[in-house]
XYZ file of N, CA and C in Angstrom:
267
model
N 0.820 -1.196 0.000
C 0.000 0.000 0.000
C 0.860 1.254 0.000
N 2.025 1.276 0.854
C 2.717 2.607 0.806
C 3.511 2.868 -0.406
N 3.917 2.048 -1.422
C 4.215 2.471 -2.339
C 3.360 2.681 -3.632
N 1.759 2.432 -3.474
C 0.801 3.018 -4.101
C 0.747 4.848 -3.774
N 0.821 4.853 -2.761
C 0.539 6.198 -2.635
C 1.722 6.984 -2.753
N 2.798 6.380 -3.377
C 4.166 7.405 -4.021
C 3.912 7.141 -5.364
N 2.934 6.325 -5.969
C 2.863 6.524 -7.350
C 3.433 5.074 -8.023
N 3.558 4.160 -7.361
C 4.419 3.286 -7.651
C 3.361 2.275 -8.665
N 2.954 1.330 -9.444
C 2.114 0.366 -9.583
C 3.036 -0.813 -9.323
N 2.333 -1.616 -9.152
C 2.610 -3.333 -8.495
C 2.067 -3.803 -8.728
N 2.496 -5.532 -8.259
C 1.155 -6.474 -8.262
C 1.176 -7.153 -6.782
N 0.498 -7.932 -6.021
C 0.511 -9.047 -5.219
C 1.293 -10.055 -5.610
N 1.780 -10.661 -5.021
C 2.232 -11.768 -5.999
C 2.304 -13.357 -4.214
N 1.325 -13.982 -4.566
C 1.578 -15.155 -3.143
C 1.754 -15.897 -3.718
N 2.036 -16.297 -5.073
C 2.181 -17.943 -5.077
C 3.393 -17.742 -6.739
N 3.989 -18.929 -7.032
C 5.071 -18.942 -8.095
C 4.854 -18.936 -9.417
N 3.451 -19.220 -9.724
C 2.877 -18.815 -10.619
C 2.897 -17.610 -10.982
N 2.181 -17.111 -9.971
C 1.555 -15.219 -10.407
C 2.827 -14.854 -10.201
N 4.207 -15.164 -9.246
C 5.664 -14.516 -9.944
C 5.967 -14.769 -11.441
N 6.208 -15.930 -11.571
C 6.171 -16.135 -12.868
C 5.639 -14.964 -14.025
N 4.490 -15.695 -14.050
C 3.727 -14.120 -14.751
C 3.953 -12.849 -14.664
N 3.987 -12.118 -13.575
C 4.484 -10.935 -13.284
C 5.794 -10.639 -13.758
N 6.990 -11.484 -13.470
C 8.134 -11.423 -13.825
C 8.804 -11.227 -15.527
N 8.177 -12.191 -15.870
C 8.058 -12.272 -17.245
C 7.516 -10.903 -18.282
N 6.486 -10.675 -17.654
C 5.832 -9.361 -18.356
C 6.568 -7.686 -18.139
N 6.732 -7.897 -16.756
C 8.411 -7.070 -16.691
C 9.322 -6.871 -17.152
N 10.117 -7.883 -17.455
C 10.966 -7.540 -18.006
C 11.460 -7.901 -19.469
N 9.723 -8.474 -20.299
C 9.242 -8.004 -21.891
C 8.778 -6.214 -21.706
N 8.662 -5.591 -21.016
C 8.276 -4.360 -20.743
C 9.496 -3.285 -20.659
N 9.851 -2.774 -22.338
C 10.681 -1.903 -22.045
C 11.100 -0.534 -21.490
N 9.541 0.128 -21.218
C 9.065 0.822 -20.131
C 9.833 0.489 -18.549
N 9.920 0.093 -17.966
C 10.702 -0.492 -17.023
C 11.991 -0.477 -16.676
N 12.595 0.421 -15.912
C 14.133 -0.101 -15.863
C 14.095 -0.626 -14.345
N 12.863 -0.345 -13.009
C 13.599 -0.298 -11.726
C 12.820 -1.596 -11.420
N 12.917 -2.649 -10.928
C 11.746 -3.948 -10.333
C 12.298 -3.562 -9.058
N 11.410 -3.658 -8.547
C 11.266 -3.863 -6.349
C 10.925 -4.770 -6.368
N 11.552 -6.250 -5.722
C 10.751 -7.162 -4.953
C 10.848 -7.503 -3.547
N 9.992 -7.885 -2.839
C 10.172 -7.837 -1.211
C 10.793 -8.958 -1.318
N 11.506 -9.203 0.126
C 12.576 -10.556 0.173
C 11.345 -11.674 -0.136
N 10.144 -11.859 0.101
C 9.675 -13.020 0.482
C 9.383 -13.668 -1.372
N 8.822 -12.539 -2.442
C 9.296 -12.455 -3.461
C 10.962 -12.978 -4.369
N 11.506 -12.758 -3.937
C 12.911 -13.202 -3.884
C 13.391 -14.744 -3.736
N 12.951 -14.771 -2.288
C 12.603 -16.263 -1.937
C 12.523 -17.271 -2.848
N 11.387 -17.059 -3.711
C 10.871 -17.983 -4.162
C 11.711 -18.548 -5.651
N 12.451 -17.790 -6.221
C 13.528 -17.765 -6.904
C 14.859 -17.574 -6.850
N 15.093 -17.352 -6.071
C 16.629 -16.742 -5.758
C 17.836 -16.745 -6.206
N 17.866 -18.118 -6.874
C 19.207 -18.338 -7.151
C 19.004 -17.302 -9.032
N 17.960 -17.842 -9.715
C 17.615 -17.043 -10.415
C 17.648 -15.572 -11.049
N 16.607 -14.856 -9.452
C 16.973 -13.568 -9.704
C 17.967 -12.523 -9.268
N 19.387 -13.913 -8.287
C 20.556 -13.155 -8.676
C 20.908 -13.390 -9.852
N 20.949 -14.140 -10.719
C 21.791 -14.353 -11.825
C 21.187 -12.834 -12.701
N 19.669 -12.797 -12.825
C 19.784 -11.714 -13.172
C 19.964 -10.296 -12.803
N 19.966 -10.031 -11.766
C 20.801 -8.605 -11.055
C 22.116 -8.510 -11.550
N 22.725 -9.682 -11.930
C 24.235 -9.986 -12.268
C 24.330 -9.616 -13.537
N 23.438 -9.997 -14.243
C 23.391 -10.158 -15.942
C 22.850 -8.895 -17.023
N 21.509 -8.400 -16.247
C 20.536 -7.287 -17.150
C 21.324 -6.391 -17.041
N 21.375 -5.689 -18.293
C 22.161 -4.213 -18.631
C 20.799 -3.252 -18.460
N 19.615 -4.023 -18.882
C 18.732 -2.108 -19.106
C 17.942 -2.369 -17.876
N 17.939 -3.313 -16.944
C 16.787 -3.244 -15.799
C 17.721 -3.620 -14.557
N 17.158 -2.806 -12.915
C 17.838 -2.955 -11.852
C 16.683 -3.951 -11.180
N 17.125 -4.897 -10.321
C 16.398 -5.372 -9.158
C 16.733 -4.920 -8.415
N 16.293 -4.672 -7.312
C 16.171 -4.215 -5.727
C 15.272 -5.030 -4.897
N 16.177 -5.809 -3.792
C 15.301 -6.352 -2.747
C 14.932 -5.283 -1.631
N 13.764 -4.907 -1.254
C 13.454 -4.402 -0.303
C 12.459 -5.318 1.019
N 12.578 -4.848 1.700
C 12.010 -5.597 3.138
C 10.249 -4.865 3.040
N 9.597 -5.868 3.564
C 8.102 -5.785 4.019
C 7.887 -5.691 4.577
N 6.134 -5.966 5.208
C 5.819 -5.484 6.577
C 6.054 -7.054 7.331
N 6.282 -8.369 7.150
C 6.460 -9.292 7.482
C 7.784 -9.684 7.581
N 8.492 -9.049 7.025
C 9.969 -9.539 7.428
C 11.067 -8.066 7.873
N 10.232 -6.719 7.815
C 11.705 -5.628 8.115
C 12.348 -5.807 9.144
N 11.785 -6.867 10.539
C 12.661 -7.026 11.415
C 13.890 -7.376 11.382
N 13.836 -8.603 10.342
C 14.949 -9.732 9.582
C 15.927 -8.825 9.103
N 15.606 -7.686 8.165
C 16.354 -6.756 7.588
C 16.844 -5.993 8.233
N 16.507 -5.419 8.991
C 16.827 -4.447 10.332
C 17.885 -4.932 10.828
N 17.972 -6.447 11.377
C 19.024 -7.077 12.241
C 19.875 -7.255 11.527
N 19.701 -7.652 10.026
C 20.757 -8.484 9.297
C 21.352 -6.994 8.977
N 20.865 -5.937 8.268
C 21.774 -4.515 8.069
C 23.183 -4.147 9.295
N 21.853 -4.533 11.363
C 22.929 -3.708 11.883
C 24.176 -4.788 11.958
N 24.058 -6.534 11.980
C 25.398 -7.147 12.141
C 26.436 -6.724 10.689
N 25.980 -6.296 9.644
C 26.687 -6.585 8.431
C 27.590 -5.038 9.097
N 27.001 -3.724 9.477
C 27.603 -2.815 10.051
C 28.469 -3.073 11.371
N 28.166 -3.919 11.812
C 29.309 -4.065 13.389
C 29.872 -5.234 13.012
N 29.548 -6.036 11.639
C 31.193 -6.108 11.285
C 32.074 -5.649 10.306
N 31.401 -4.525 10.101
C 32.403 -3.586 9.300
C 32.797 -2.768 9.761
N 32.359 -2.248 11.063
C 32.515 -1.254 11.647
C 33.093 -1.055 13.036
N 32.614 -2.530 13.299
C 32.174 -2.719 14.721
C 30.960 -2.012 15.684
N 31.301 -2.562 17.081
C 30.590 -1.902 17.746
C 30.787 -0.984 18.107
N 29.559 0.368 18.065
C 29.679 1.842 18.409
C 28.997 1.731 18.968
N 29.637 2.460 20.390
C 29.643 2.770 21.858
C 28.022 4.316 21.975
């Protein structure tokens, strides 16, 4: 919902099918350069849609976190920072 109201369009996507579909029509869509998918999206392909983050020249993926998993993201951001950084006091 919150990225409806920045203007964004989307789809739902719960099952590997309707990724499928969705996915596909994306990125036949040369309109398109940015895809957002939430990790749980991701999930369901993964090994996949790194290869293509790795590969596409005219389109970006971006995993972003949801309302069901930003905790996961939250934690996993601050260890990847305290071990790059460590811990700040």
């Amino acid at each position: 919902m919150g990225l409806r109201l920045a203007g964004i369009d989307g789809s739902v996507v719960e099952d590997f099918e309707t990724y499928q579909t969705c996915m596909n029509a994306l990125l036949e869509d040369d309109e398109i350069g940015l895809i957002l998918l939430t990790t749980k999206v991701i999930d369901m392909d993964r090994e996949y849609l790194m290869e293509l983050k790795q590969n596409l020249d005219t389109k970006l993926i971006v995993e972003i976190s949801d309302r069901h998993k930003s905790f996961e993201v939250q934690d996993m951001i601050e260890k990847t920072l305290k071990q790059i950084i460590g811990d700040v006091v």
